[in-house]
Amino acid sequence: GAGVSQTPSNKVTEKGKYVELRCDPISGHTALYWYRQSLGQGPEFLIYFQGTGAADDSGLPNDRFFAVRPEGSVSTLKIQRTERGDSAVYLCASSDLTSGGAETQYFGPGTRLLVL
Amino acid sequence: AQSVSQHNHHVILSEAASLELGCNYSYGGTVNLFWYVQYPGQHLQLLLKYFSGDPLVKGIKGFEAEFIKSKFSFNLRKPSVQWSDTAEYFCAVNVYPIKAAGNKLTFGGGTRVLVKP
């Protein structure tokens, strides 16, 4: 079946602009995560959705970052007033949260954001 | 908060050599442990995982990892590497049991492995 998809694959924007990054999780997966991967580093957690609600947004760096998942499927990560330091690969992952805690996250290809 | 450290940033080895990548985490409770791999131009893929039971876990492509609780380690091994194992490898951990606040993964910084043909 189809995996996690993310669009766009690449996004170039200018400092101060607004961007939206989209994630389509695996069908039926209730849990959705956003991570950010800066050059030379491992992915860092941003936000977690269980269904439609953001159950944990402790990783969002500041209030310029916001994410939604209005129907419990597709999610959009929104970044206002972009800064050069926001340049990174933004990864989305989804999982089918099973009982007992044995959860595996499946990652999408990421959106590479470059802020000029 | 938990943290994950991978000791080697870059590893270069020849085909048929053995590979071992170190991973240590800091968290005193029960954890789930993962190794993900990212081949050039591809997205992160799960290599293997440990939730419970036998601490020696076998994954895809001949990889295995051993969970040593007393050392807070989850090292990845492969007895004989191939050129196609060239990739970046990430160790990750999350805390068990799952709480309502989420099951976020904490990743190490990654190890770039280059296998020379």
mmCIF file with all atom_site columns, C-alpha atoms in Angstrom:
data_model
loop_
_atom_site.group_PDB
_atom_site.id
_atom_site.type_symbol
_atom_site.label_atom_id
_atom_site.label_alt_id
_atom_site.label_comp_id
_atom_site.label_asym_id
_atom_site.label_entity_id
_atom_site.label_seq_id
_atom_site.pdbx_PDB_ins_code
_atom_site.Cartn_x
_atom_site.Cartn_y
_atom_site.Cartn_z
_atom_site.occupancy
_atom_site.B_iso_or_equiv
_atom_site.pdbx_formal_charge
_atom_site.auth_seq_id
_atom_site.auth_comp_id
_atom_site.auth_asym_id
_atom_site.auth_atom_id
_atom_site.pdbx_PDB_model_num
ATOM 1   C CA . GLY A 1 1   ? 0.000   0.000   0.000  1.00 0.00 ? 1   GLY A CA 1
ATOM 2   C CA . ALA A 1 2   ? 0.956   3.653   -0.225 1.00 0.00 ? 2   ALA A CA 1
ATOM 3   C CA . GLY A 1 3   ? 3.346   5.061   2.320  1.00 0.00 ? 3   GLY A CA 1
ATOM 4   C CA . VAL A 1 4   ? 3.479   8.485   3.916  1.00 0.00 ? 4   VAL A CA 1
ATOM 5   C CA . SER A 1 5   ? 3.600   11.220  1.327  1.00 0.00 ? 5   SER A CA 1
ATOM 6   C CA . GLN A 1 6   ? 4.695   14.815  1.733  1.00 0.00 ? 6   GLN A CA 1
ATOM 7   C CA . THR A 1 7   ? 4.354   17.816  -0.504 1.00 0.00 ? 7   THR A CA 1
ATOM 8   C CA . PRO A 1 8   ? 6.129   19.745  -1.765 1.00 0.00 ? 8   PRO A CA 1
ATOM 9   C CA . SER A 1 9   ? 9.351   17.809  -1.869 1.00 0.00 ? 9   SER A CA 1
ATOM 10  C CA . ASN A 1 10  ? 11.295  21.058  -2.010 1.00 0.00 ? 10  ASN A CA 1
ATOM 11  C CA . LYS A 1 11  ? 10.314  24.568  -1.034 1.00 0.00 ? 11  LYS A CA 1
ATOM 12  C CA . VAL A 1 12  ? 12.387  27.706  -1.486 1.00 0.00 ? 12  VAL A CA 1
ATOM 13  C CA . THR A 1 13  ? 11.078  30.857  0.102  1.00 0.00 ? 13  THR A CA 1
ATOM 14  C CA . GLU A 1 14  ? 12.267  34.244  1.180  1.00 0.00 ? 14  GLU A CA 1
ATOM 15  C CA . LYS A 1 15  ? 12.816  35.348  4.737  1.00 0.00 ? 15  LYS A CA 1
ATOM 16  C CA . GLY A 1 16  ? 9.598   36.631  6.243  1.00 0.00 ? 16  GLY A CA 1
ATOM 17  C CA . LYS A 1 17  ? 7.267   34.630  4.017  1.00 0.00 ? 17  LYS A CA 1
ATOM 18  C CA . TYR A 1 18  ? 4.629   32.129  5.098  1.00 0.00 ? 18  TYR A CA 1
ATOM 19  C CA . VAL A 1 19  ? 4.849   28.449  4.114  1.00 0.00 ? 19  VAL A CA 1
ATOM 20  C CA . GLU A 1 20  ? 2.654   25.390  4.420  1.00 0.00 ? 20  GLU A CA 1
ATOM 21  C CA . LEU A 1 21  ? 3.932   21.840  4.310  1.00 0.00 ? 21  LEU A CA 1
ATOM 22  C CA . ARG A 1 22  ? 1.545   18.959  3.790  1.00 0.00 ? 22  ARG A CA 1
ATOM 23  C CA . CYS A 1 23  ? 1.609   15.391  5.056  1.00 0.00 ? 23  CYS A CA 1
ATOM 24  C CA . ASP A 1 24  ? -0.592  12.509  3.902  1.00 0.00 ? 24  ASP A CA 1
ATOM 25  C CA . PRO A 1 25  ? -0.250  9.650   6.401  1.00 0.00 ? 25  PRO A CA 1
ATOM 26  C CA . ILE A 1 26  ? -0.743  5.985   5.727  1.00 0.00 ? 26  ILE A CA 1
ATOM 27  C CA . SER A 1 27  ? -4.462  5.299   5.445  1.00 0.00 ? 27  SER A CA 1
ATOM 28  C CA . GLY A 1 28  ? -5.964  4.355   8.785  1.00 0.00 ? 28  GLY A CA 1
ATOM 29  C CA . HIS A 1 29  ? -3.055  5.569   10.895 1.00 0.00 ? 29  HIS A CA 1
ATOM 30  C CA . THR A 1 30  ? -4.391  7.611   13.787 1.00 0.00 ? 30  THR A CA 1
ATOM 31  C CA . ALA A 1 31  ? -1.083  8.923   15.078 1.00 0.00 ? 31  ALA A CA 1
ATOM 32  C CA . LEU A 1 32  ? 0.861   11.535  13.116 1.00 0.00 ? 32  LEU A CA 1
ATOM 33  C CA . TYR A 1 33  ? 4.183   13.161  13.980 1.00 0.00 ? 33  TYR A CA 1
ATOM 34  C CA . TRP A 1 34  ? 6.198   16.039  12.591 1.00 0.00 ? 34  TRP A CA 1
ATOM 35  C CA . TYR A 1 35  ? 9.970   16.154  12.967 1.00 0.00 ? 35  TYR A CA 1
ATOM 36  C CA . ARG A 1 36  ? 12.624  18.550  11.750 1.00 0.00 ? 36  ARG A CA 1
ATOM 37  C CA . GLN A 1 37  ? 16.052  17.442  10.578 1.00 0.00 ? 37  GLN A CA 1
ATOM 38  C CA . SER A 1 38  ? 18.782  20.028  10.287 1.00 0.00 ? 38  SER A CA 1
ATOM 39  C CA . LEU A 1 39  ? 21.907  19.356  8.288  1.00 0.00 ? 39  LEU A CA 1
ATOM 40  C CA . GLY A 1 40  ? 24.149  16.808  9.950  1.00 0.00 ? 40  GLY A CA 1
ATOM 41  C CA . GLN A 1 41  ? 21.737  16.043  12.769 1.00 0.00 ? 41  GLN A CA 1
ATOM 42  C CA . GLY A 1 42  ? 19.100  13.497  13.614 1.00 0.00 ? 42  GLY A CA 1
ATOM 43  C CA . PRO A 1 43  ? 15.404  14.315  13.371 1.00 0.00 ? 43  PRO A CA 1
ATOM 44  C CA . GLU A 1 44  ? 13.945  16.353  16.236 1.00 0.00 ? 44  GLU A CA 1
ATOM 45  C CA . PHE A 1 45  ? 10.356  16.053  17.374 1.00 0.00 ? 45  PHE A CA 1
ATOM 46  C CA . LEU A 1 46  ? 8.011   18.947  16.719 1.00 0.00 ? 46  LEU A CA 1
ATOM 47  C CA . ILE A 1 47  ? 4.405   17.888  17.292 1.00 0.00 ? 47  ILE A CA 1
ATOM 48  C CA . TYR A 1 48  ? 2.211   14.823  17.662 1.00 0.00 ? 48  TYR A CA 1
ATOM 49  C CA . PHE A 1 49  ? -1.423  14.331  16.674 1.00 0.00 ? 49  PHE A CA 1
ATOM 50  C CA . GLN A 1 50  ? -3.703  11.607  17.904 1.00 0.00 ? 50  GLN A CA 1
ATOM 51  C CA . GLY A 1 51  ? -6.697  11.909  15.642 1.00 0.00 ? 51  GLY A CA 1
ATOM 52  C CA . THR A 1 52  ? -7.544  15.555  15.100 1.00 0.00 ? 52  THR A CA 1
ATOM 53  C CA . GLY A 1 53  ? -6.013  16.958  18.241 1.00 0.00 ? 53  GLY A CA 1
ATOM 54  C CA . ALA A 1 54  ? -2.436  17.979  18.909 1.00 0.00 ? 54  ALA A CA 1
ATOM 55  C CA . ALA A 1 55  ? -1.670  15.824  21.927 1.00 0.00 ? 55  ALA A CA 1
ATOM 56  C CA . ASP A 1 56  ? 1.926   17.029  22.304 1.00 0.00 ? 56  ASP A CA 1
ATOM 57  C CA . ASP A 1 57  ? 3.302   20.212  20.741 1.00 0.00 ? 57  ASP A CA 1
ATOM 58  C CA . SER A 1 58  ? 6.243   20.534  23.090 1.00 0.00 ? 58  SER A CA 1
ATOM 59  C CA . GLY A 1 59  ? 8.753   20.415  20.247 1.00 0.00 ? 59  GLY A CA 1
ATOM 60  C CA . LEU A 1 60  ? 7.512   23.435  18.327 1.00 0.00 ? 60  LEU A CA 1
ATOM 61  C CA . PRO A 1 61  ? 10.341  25.959  18.594 1.00 0.00 ? 61  PRO A CA 1
ATOM 62  C CA . ASN A 1 62  ? 8.175   29.092  18.878 1.00 0.00 ? 62  ASN A CA 1
ATOM 63  C CA . ASP A 1 63  ? 4.770   30.495  18.042 1.00 0.00 ? 63  ASP A CA 1
ATOM 64  C CA . ARG A 1 64  ? 5.661   30.967  14.377 1.00 0.00 ? 64  ARG A CA 1
ATOM 65  C CA . PHE A 1 65  ? 5.116   27.244  13.974 1.00 0.00 ? 65  PHE A CA 1
ATOM 66  C CA . PHE A 1 66  ? 1.650   25.748  13.941 1.00 0.00 ? 66  PHE A CA 1
ATOM 67  C CA . ALA A 1 67  ? 0.148   22.504  12.682 1.00 0.00 ? 67  ALA A CA 1
ATOM 68  C CA . VAL A 1 68  ? -3.359  21.252  12.054 1.00 0.00 ? 68  VAL A CA 1
ATOM 69  C CA . ARG A 1 69  ? -5.052  17.976  11.251 1.00 0.00 ? 69  ARG A CA 1
ATOM 70  C CA . PRO A 1 70  ? -8.700  18.956  10.915 1.00 0.00 ? 70  PRO A CA 1
ATOM 71  C CA . GLU A 1 71  ? -10.144 15.641  9.753  1.00 0.00 ? 71  GLU A CA 1
ATOM 72  C CA . GLY A 1 72  ? -7.742  13.290  11.451 1.00 0.00 ? 72  GLY A CA 1
ATOM 73  C CA . SER A 1 73  ? -5.903  12.383  8.286  1.00 0.00 ? 73  SER A CA 1
ATOM 74  C CA . VAL A 1 74  ? -3.923  14.971  6.305  1.00 0.00 ? 74  VAL A CA 1
ATOM 75  C CA . SER A 1 75  ? -1.852  17.381  8.354  1.00 0.00 ? 75  SER A CA 1
ATOM 76  C CA . THR A 1 76  ? -0.413  20.767  7.470  1.00 0.00 ? 76  THR A CA 1
ATOM 77  C CA . LEU A 1 77  ? 2.581   22.329  9.166  1.00 0.00 ? 77  LEU A CA 1
ATOM 78  C CA . LYS A 1 78  ? 2.476   26.107  8.921  1.00 0.00 ? 78  LYS A CA 1
ATOM 79  C CA . ILE A 1 79  ? 5.424   28.425  9.432  1.00 0.00 ? 79  ILE A CA 1
ATOM 80  C CA . GLN A 1 80  ? 4.891   32.165  9.649  1.00 0.00 ? 80  GLN A CA 1
ATOM 81  C CA . ARG A 1 81  ? 7.518   34.852  9.074  1.00 0.00 ? 81  ARG A CA 1
ATOM 82  C CA . THR A 1 82  ? 10.121  32.305  8.041  1.00 0.00 ? 82  THR A CA 1
ATOM 83  C CA . GLU A 1 83  ? 13.719  32.788  9.121  1.00 0.00 ? 83  GLU A CA 1
ATOM 84  C CA . ARG A 1 84  ? 16.907  31.429  7.609  1.00 0.00 ? 84  ARG A CA 1
ATOM 85  C CA . GLY A 1 85  ? 17.289  29.184  10.638 1.00 0.00 ? 85  GLY A CA 1
ATOM 86  C CA . ASP A 1 86  ? 14.069  27.391  9.680  1.00 0.00 ? 86  ASP A CA 1
ATOM 87  C CA . SER A 1 87  ? 15.882  25.819  6.735  1.00 0.00 ? 87  SER A CA 1
ATOM 88  C CA . ALA A 1 88  ? 15.783  22.073  7.262  1.00 0.00 ? 88  ALA A CA 1
ATOM 89  C CA . VAL A 1 89  ? 14.085  18.890  6.118  1.00 0.00 ? 89  VAL A CA 1
ATOM 90  C CA . TYR A 1 90  ? 10.643  18.569  7.671  1.00 0.00 ? 90  TYR A CA 1
ATOM 91  C CA . LEU A 1 91  ? 9.637   14.950  8.160  1.00 0.00 ? 91  LEU A CA 1
ATOM 92  C CA . CYS A 1 92  ? 6.242   13.473  8.785  1.00 0.00 ? 92  CYS A CA 1
ATOM 93  C CA . ALA A 1 93  ? 5.611   10.049  10.275 1.00 0.00 ? 93  ALA A CA 1
ATOM 94  C CA . SER A 1 94  ? 2.482   8.084   10.983 1.00 0.00 ? 94  SER A CA 1
ATOM 95  C CA . SER A 1 95  ? 1.672   5.011   13.015 1.00 0.00 ? 95  SER A CA 1
ATOM 96  C CA . ASP A 1 96  ? -1.114  2.672   13.897 1.00 0.00 ? 96  ASP A CA 1
ATOM 97  C CA . LEU A 1 97  ? -1.026  2.895   17.628 1.00 0.00 ? 97  LEU A CA 1
ATOM 98  C CA . THR A 1 98  ? -1.625  -0.632  18.860 1.00 0.00 ? 98  THR A CA 1
ATOM 99  C CA . SER A 1 99  ? -2.456  -1.693  22.350 1.00 0.00 ? 99  SER A CA 1
ATOM 100 C CA . GLY A 1 100 ? 0.431   -2.443  24.647 1.00 0.00 ? 100 GLY A CA 1
ATOM 101 C CA . GLY A 1 101 ? 2.672   0.248   23.330 1.00 0.00 ? 101 GLY A CA 1
ATOM 102 C CA . ALA A 1 102 ? 4.278   -1.497  20.367 1.00 0.00 ? 102 ALA A CA 1
ATOM 103 C CA . GLU A 1 103 ? 4.246   1.381   17.942 1.00 0.00 ? 103 GLU A CA 1
ATOM 104 C CA . THR A 1 104 ? 6.334   1.754   14.800 1.00 0.00 ? 104 THR A CA 1
ATOM 105 C CA . GLN A 1 105 ? 6.484   5.093   13.019 1.00 0.00 ? 105 GLN A CA 1
ATOM 106 C CA . TYR A 1 106 ? 6.691   5.161   9.232  1.00 0.00 ? 106 TYR A CA 1
ATOM 107 C CA . PHE A 1 107 ? 8.353   8.172   7.721  1.00 0.00 ? 107 PHE A CA 1
ATOM 108 C CA . GLY A 1 108 ? 7.650   10.154  4.597  1.00 0.00 ? 108 GLY A CA 1
ATOM 109 C CA . PRO A 1 109 ? 10.311  11.472  2.210  1.00 0.00 ? 109 PRO A CA 1
ATOM 110 C CA . GLY A 1 110 ? 10.321  14.892  3.820  1.00 0.00 ? 110 GLY A CA 1
ATOM 111 C CA . THR A 1 111 ? 10.033  18.451  2.558  1.00 0.00 ? 111 THR A CA 1
ATOM 112 C CA . ARG A 1 112 ? 13.313  20.261  2.146  1.00 0.00 ? 112 ARG A CA 1
ATOM 113 C CA . LEU A 1 113 ? 12.738  23.899  3.095  1.00 0.00 ? 113 LEU A CA 1
ATOM 114 C CA . LEU A 1 114 ? 15.256  26.569  2.157  1.00 0.00 ? 114 LEU A CA 1
ATOM 115 C CA . VAL A 1 115 ? 14.739  30.084  3.442  1.00 0.00 ? 115 VAL A CA 1
ATOM 116 C CA . LEU A 1 116 ? 16.795  32.647  1.576  1.00 0.00 ? 116 LEU A CA 1
ATOM 117 C CA . ALA B 2 1   ? 14.171  14.030  29.070 1.00 0.00 ? 1   ALA B CA 1
ATOM 118 C CA . GLN B 2 2   ? 15.784  11.169  27.284 1.00 0.00 ? 2   GLN B CA 1
ATOM 119 C CA . SER B 2 3   ? 18.762  11.606  24.995 1.00 0.00 ? 3   SER B CA 1
ATOM 120 C CA . VAL B 2 4   ? 20.514  9.359   22.505 1.00 0.00 ? 4   VAL B CA 1
ATOM 121 C CA . SER B 2 5   ? 24.156  9.426   21.539 1.00 0.00 ? 5   SER B CA 1
ATOM 122 C CA . GLN B 2 6   ? 25.833  7.740   18.620 1.00 0.00 ? 6   GLN B CA 1
ATOM 123 C CA . HIS B 2 7   ? 29.550  7.624   19.086 1.00 0.00 ? 7   HIS B CA 1
ATOM 124 C CA . ASN B 2 8   ? 30.717  7.556   15.499 1.00 0.00 ? 8   ASN B CA 1
ATOM 125 C CA . HIS B 2 9   ? 29.757  10.257  13.061 1.00 0.00 ? 9   HIS B CA 1
ATOM 126 C CA . HIS B 2 10  ? 31.470  8.661   10.087 1.00 0.00 ? 10  HIS B CA 1
ATOM 127 C CA . VAL B 2 11  ? 32.562  5.105   9.414  1.00 0.00 ? 11  VAL B CA 1
ATOM 128 C CA . ILE B 2 12  ? 34.444  3.971   6.329  1.00 0.00 ? 12  ILE B CA 1
ATOM 129 C CA . LEU B 2 13  ? 35.018  0.306   5.689  1.00 0.00 ? 13  LEU B CA 1
ATOM 130 C CA . SER B 2 14  ? 35.501  -2.180  2.895  1.00 0.00 ? 14  SER B CA 1
ATOM 131 C CA . GLU B 2 15  ? 33.051  -4.756  1.627  1.00 0.00 ? 15  GLU B CA 1
ATOM 132 C CA . ALA B 2 16  ? 32.921  -7.928  3.718  1.00 0.00 ? 16  ALA B CA 1
ATOM 133 C CA . ALA B 2 17  ? 34.157  -6.103  6.802  1.00 0.00 ? 17  ALA B CA 1
ATOM 134 C CA . SER B 2 18  ? 32.126  -6.292  9.983  1.00 0.00 ? 18  SER B CA 1
ATOM 135 C CA . LEU B 2 19  ? 30.181  -3.280  11.171 1.00 0.00 ? 19  LEU B CA 1
ATOM 136 C CA . GLU B 2 20  ? 29.251  -2.210  14.656 1.00 0.00 ? 20  GLU B CA 1
ATOM 137 C CA . LEU B 2 21  ? 27.600  1.115   15.418 1.00 0.00 ? 21  LEU B CA 1
ATOM 138 C CA . GLY B 2 22  ? 27.280  2.273   18.988 1.00 0.00 ? 22  GLY B CA 1
ATOM 139 C CA . CYS B 2 23  ? 24.141  3.754   20.503 1.00 0.00 ? 23  CYS B CA 1
ATOM 140 C CA . ASN B 2 24  ? 23.599  4.788   24.107 1.00 0.00 ? 24  ASN B CA 1
ATOM 141 C CA . TYR B 2 25  ? 20.534  6.374   25.610 1.00 0.00 ? 25  TYR B CA 1
ATOM 142 C CA . SER B 2 26  ? 19.852  8.124   28.852 1.00 0.00 ? 26  SER B CA 1
ATOM 143 C CA . TYR B 2 27  ? 16.606  7.201   30.512 1.00 0.00 ? 27  TYR B CA 1
ATOM 144 C CA . GLY B 2 28  ? 16.075  5.149   33.613 1.00 0.00 ? 28  GLY B CA 1
ATOM 145 C CA . GLY B 2 29  ? 12.733  3.607   32.720 1.00 0.00 ? 29  GLY B CA 1
ATOM 146 C CA . THR B 2 30  ? 11.469  1.193   30.128 1.00 0.00 ? 30  THR B CA 1
ATOM 147 C CA . VAL B 2 31  ? 12.143  2.166   26.541 1.00 0.00 ? 31  VAL B CA 1
ATOM 148 C CA . ASN B 2 32  ? 11.428  1.062   23.025 1.00 0.00 ? 32  ASN B CA 1
ATOM 149 C CA . LEU B 2 33  ? 14.503  1.136   20.788 1.00 0.00 ? 33  LEU B CA 1
ATOM 150 C CA . PHE B 2 34  ? 14.856  1.520   17.048 1.00 0.00 ? 34  PHE B CA 1
ATOM 151 C CA . TRP B 2 35  ? 17.409  1.686   14.302 1.00 0.00 ? 35  TRP B CA 1
ATOM 152 C CA . TYR B 2 36  ? 16.426  3.556   11.171 1.00 0.00 ? 36  TYR B CA 1
ATOM 153 C CA . VAL B 2 37  ? 18.426  3.725   7.942  1.00 0.00 ? 37  VAL B CA 1
ATOM 154 C CA . GLN B 2 38  ? 18.452  6.388   5.276  1.00 0.00 ? 38  GLN B CA 1
ATOM 155 C CA . TYR B 2 39  ? 19.934  5.317   1.944  1.00 0.00 ? 39  TYR B CA 1
ATOM 156 C CA . PRO B 2 40  ? 21.157  8.062   -0.379 1.00 0.00 ? 40  PRO B CA 1
ATOM 157 C CA . GLY B 2 41  ? 18.193  9.896   -1.843 1.00 0.00 ? 41  GLY B CA 1
ATOM 158 C CA . GLN B 2 42  ? 15.664  7.862   0.099  1.00 0.00 ? 42  GLN B CA 1
ATOM 159 C CA . HIS B 2 43  ? 13.568  8.398   3.189  1.00 0.00 ? 43  HIS B CA 1
ATOM 160 C CA . LEU B 2 44  ? 14.047  6.960   6.653  1.00 0.00 ? 44  LEU B CA 1
ATOM 161 C CA . GLN B 2 45  ? 13.262  3.262   6.827  1.00 0.00 ? 45  GLN B CA 1
ATOM 162 C CA . LEU B 2 46  ? 12.957  1.025   9.841  1.00 0.00 ? 46  LEU B CA 1
ATOM 163 C CA . LEU B 2 47  ? 15.856  -1.409  10.120 1.00 0.00 ? 47  LEU B CA 1
ATOM 164 C CA . LEU B 2 48  ? 14.876  -3.119  13.360 1.00 0.00 ? 48  LEU B CA 1
ATOM 165 C CA . LYS B 2 49  ? 13.189  -2.482  16.677 1.00 0.00 ? 49  LYS B CA 1
ATOM 166 C CA . TYR B 2 50  ? 13.156  -3.718  20.248 1.00 0.00 ? 50  TYR B CA 1
ATOM 167 C CA . PHE B 2 51  ? 10.072  -3.579  22.423 1.00 0.00 ? 51  PHE B CA 1
ATOM 168 C CA . SER B 2 52  ? 10.505  -6.479  24.809 1.00 0.00 ? 52  SER B CA 1
ATOM 169 C CA . GLY B 2 53  ? 11.665  -10.078 25.036 1.00 0.00 ? 53  GLY B CA 1
ATOM 170 C CA . ASP B 2 54  ? 14.879  -11.408 23.532 1.00 0.00 ? 54  ASP B CA 1
ATOM 171 C CA . PRO B 2 55  ? 17.436  -8.584  23.740 1.00 0.00 ? 55  PRO B CA 1
ATOM 172 C CA . LEU B 2 56  ? 19.082  -9.749  20.507 1.00 0.00 ? 56  LEU B CA 1
ATOM 173 C CA . VAL B 2 57  ? 16.951  -8.394  17.705 1.00 0.00 ? 57  VAL B CA 1
ATOM 174 C CA . LYS B 2 58  ? 17.284  -9.337  14.068 1.00 0.00 ? 58  LYS B CA 1
ATOM 175 C CA . GLY B 2 59  ? 16.262  -6.920  11.360 1.00 0.00 ? 59  GLY B CA 1
ATOM 176 C CA . ILE B 2 60  ? 16.270  -6.664  7.619  1.00 0.00 ? 60  ILE B CA 1
ATOM 177 C CA . LYS B 2 61  ? 19.299  -7.099  5.359  1.00 0.00 ? 61  LYS B CA 1
ATOM 178 C CA . GLY B 2 62  ? 21.284  -9.125  7.871  1.00 0.00 ? 62  GLY B CA 1
ATOM 179 C CA . PHE B 2 63  ? 21.413  -6.463  10.577 1.00 0.00 ? 63  PHE B CA 1
ATOM 180 C CA . GLU B 2 64  ? 21.010  -7.222  14.251 1.00 0.00 ? 64  GLU B CA 1
ATOM 181 C CA . ALA B 2 65  ? 21.143  -5.226  17.456 1.00 0.00 ? 65  ALA B CA 1
ATOM 182 C CA . GLU B 2 66  ? 21.611  -6.122  21.068 1.00 0.00 ? 66  GLU B CA 1
ATOM 183 C CA . PHE B 2 67  ? 19.874  -4.362  23.920 1.00 0.00 ? 67  PHE B CA 1
ATOM 184 C CA . ILE B 2 68  ? 22.034  -4.286  27.045 1.00 0.00 ? 68  ILE B CA 1
ATOM 185 C CA . LYS B 2 69  ? 19.933  -2.681  29.729 1.00 0.00 ? 69  LYS B CA 1
ATOM 186 C CA . SER B 2 70  ? 22.749  -2.378  32.254 1.00 0.00 ? 70  SER B CA 1
ATOM 187 C CA . LYS B 2 71  ? 24.783  -0.366  29.752 1.00 0.00 ? 71  LYS B CA 1
ATOM 188 C CA . PHE B 2 72  ? 21.854  1.617   28.328 1.00 0.00 ? 72  PHE B CA 1
ATOM 189 C CA . SER B 2 73  ? 23.057  0.505   24.914 1.00 0.00 ? 73  SER B CA 1
ATOM 190 C CA . PHE B 2 74  ? 21.535  -0.761  21.689 1.00 0.00 ? 74  PHE B CA 1
ATOM 191 C CA . ASN B 2 75  ? 24.419  -1.368  19.312 1.00 0.00 ? 75  ASN B CA 1
ATOM 192 C CA . LEU B 2 76  ? 23.853  -2.285  15.692 1.00 0.00 ? 76  LEU B CA 1
ATOM 193 C CA . ARG B 2 77  ? 25.890  -4.982  13.996 1.00 0.00 ? 77  ARG B CA 1
ATOM 194 C CA . LYS B 2 78  ? 26.341  -6.646  10.655 1.00 0.00 ? 78  LYS B CA 1
ATOM 195 C CA . PRO B 2 79  ? 28.934  -9.394  10.180 1.00 0.00 ? 79  PRO B CA 1
ATOM 196 C CA . SER B 2 80  ? 29.739  -8.647  6.545  1.00 0.00 ? 80  SER B CA 1
ATOM 197 C CA . VAL B 2 81  ? 28.760  -5.402  4.879  1.00 0.00 ? 81  VAL B CA 1
ATOM 198 C CA . GLN B 2 82  ? 28.041  -4.777  1.219  1.00 0.00 ? 82  GLN B CA 1
ATOM 199 C CA . TRP B 2 83  ? 28.497  -1.669  -0.880 1.00 0.00 ? 83  TRP B CA 1
ATOM 200 C CA . SER B 2 84  ? 24.692  -1.261  -0.790 1.00 0.00 ? 84  SER B CA 1
ATOM 201 C CA . ASP B 2 85  ? 24.855  -0.722  2.988  1.00 0.00 ? 85  ASP B CA 1
ATOM 202 C CA . THR B 2 86  ? 26.245  2.739   2.368  1.00 0.00 ? 86  THR B CA 1
ATOM 203 C CA . ALA B 2 87  ? 23.767  4.934   4.183  1.00 0.00 ? 87  ALA B CA 1
ATOM 204 C CA . GLU B 2 88  ? 23.160  6.998   7.282  1.00 0.00 ? 88  GLU B CA 1
ATOM 205 C CA . TYR B 2 89  ? 22.034  5.090   10.344 1.00 0.00 ? 89  TYR B CA 1
ATOM 206 C CA . PHE B 2 90  ? 19.989  6.561   13.179 1.00 0.00 ? 90  PHE B CA 1
ATOM 207 C CA . CYS B 2 91  ? 19.320  5.134   16.597 1.00 0.00 ? 91  CYS B CA 1
ATOM 208 C CA . ALA B 2 92  ? 16.088  6.249   18.263 1.00 0.00 ? 92  ALA B CA 1
ATOM 209 C CA . VAL B 2 93  ? 14.263  5.702   21.537 1.00 0.00 ? 93  VAL B CA 1
ATOM 210 C CA . ASN B 2 94  ? 10.856  6.357   22.970 1.00 0.00 ? 94  ASN B CA 1
ATOM 211 C CA . VAL B 2 95  ? 9.551   5.934   26.452 1.00 0.00 ? 95  VAL B CA 1
ATOM 212 C CA . TYR B 2 96  ? 7.173   3.146   27.373 1.00 0.00 ? 96  TYR B CA 1
ATOM 213 C CA . PRO B 2 97  ? 4.394   2.893   28.379 1.00 0.00 ? 97  PRO B CA 1
ATOM 214 C CA . ILE B 2 98  ? 2.732   5.239   26.018 1.00 0.00 ? 98  ILE B CA 1
ATOM 215 C CA . LYS B 2 99  ? 1.184   8.216   27.624 1.00 0.00 ? 99  LYS B CA 1
ATOM 216 C CA . ALA B 2 100 ? -1.574  10.333  26.205 1.00 0.00 ? 100 ALA B CA 1
ATOM 217 C CA . ALA B 2 101 ? 0.965   13.025  25.415 1.00 0.00 ? 101 ALA B CA 1
ATOM 218 C CA . GLY B 2 102 ? 2.559   10.970  22.697 1.00 0.00 ? 102 GLY B CA 1
ATOM 219 C CA . ASN B 2 103 ? 5.180   8.549   21.670 1.00 0.00 ? 103 ASN B CA 1
ATOM 220 C CA . LYS B 2 104 ? 7.751   10.849  20.198 1.00 0.00 ? 104 LYS B CA 1
ATOM 221 C CA . LEU B 2 105 ? 11.053  9.438   19.111 1.00 0.00 ? 105 LEU B CA 1
ATOM 222 C CA . THR B 2 106 ? 14.335  10.883  20.295 1.00 0.00 ? 106 THR B CA 1
ATOM 223 C CA . PHE B 2 107 ? 17.031  10.343  17.705 1.00 0.00 ? 107 PHE B CA 1
ATOM 224 C CA . GLY B 2 108 ? 20.761  10.208  17.887 1.00 0.00 ? 108 GLY B CA 1
ATOM 225 C CA . GLY B 2 109 ? 22.827  12.372  15.583 1.00 0.00 ? 109 GLY B CA 1
ATOM 226 C CA . GLY B 2 110 ? 23.313  9.628   13.027 1.00 0.00 ? 110 GLY B CA 1
ATOM 227 C CA . THR B 2 111 ? 26.312  7.730   11.680 1.00 0.00 ? 111 THR B CA 1
ATOM 228 C CA . ARG B 2 112 ? 27.288  7.977   8.037  1.00 0.00 ? 112 ARG B CA 1
ATOM 229 C CA . VAL B 2 113 ? 28.592  4.666   6.784  1.00 0.00 ? 113 VAL B CA 1
ATOM 230 C CA . LEU B 2 114 ? 30.542  4.431   3.563  1.00 0.00 ? 114 LEU B CA 1
ATOM 231 C CA . VAL B 2 115 ? 31.304  0.958   2.261  1.00 0.00 ? 115 VAL B CA 1
ATOM 232 C CA . LYS B 2 116 ? 34.038  0.904   -0.341 1.00 0.00 ? 116 LYS B CA 1
ATOM 233 C CA . PRO B 2 117 ? 33.652  -1.712  -3.078 1.00 0.00 ? 117 PRO B CA 1
#
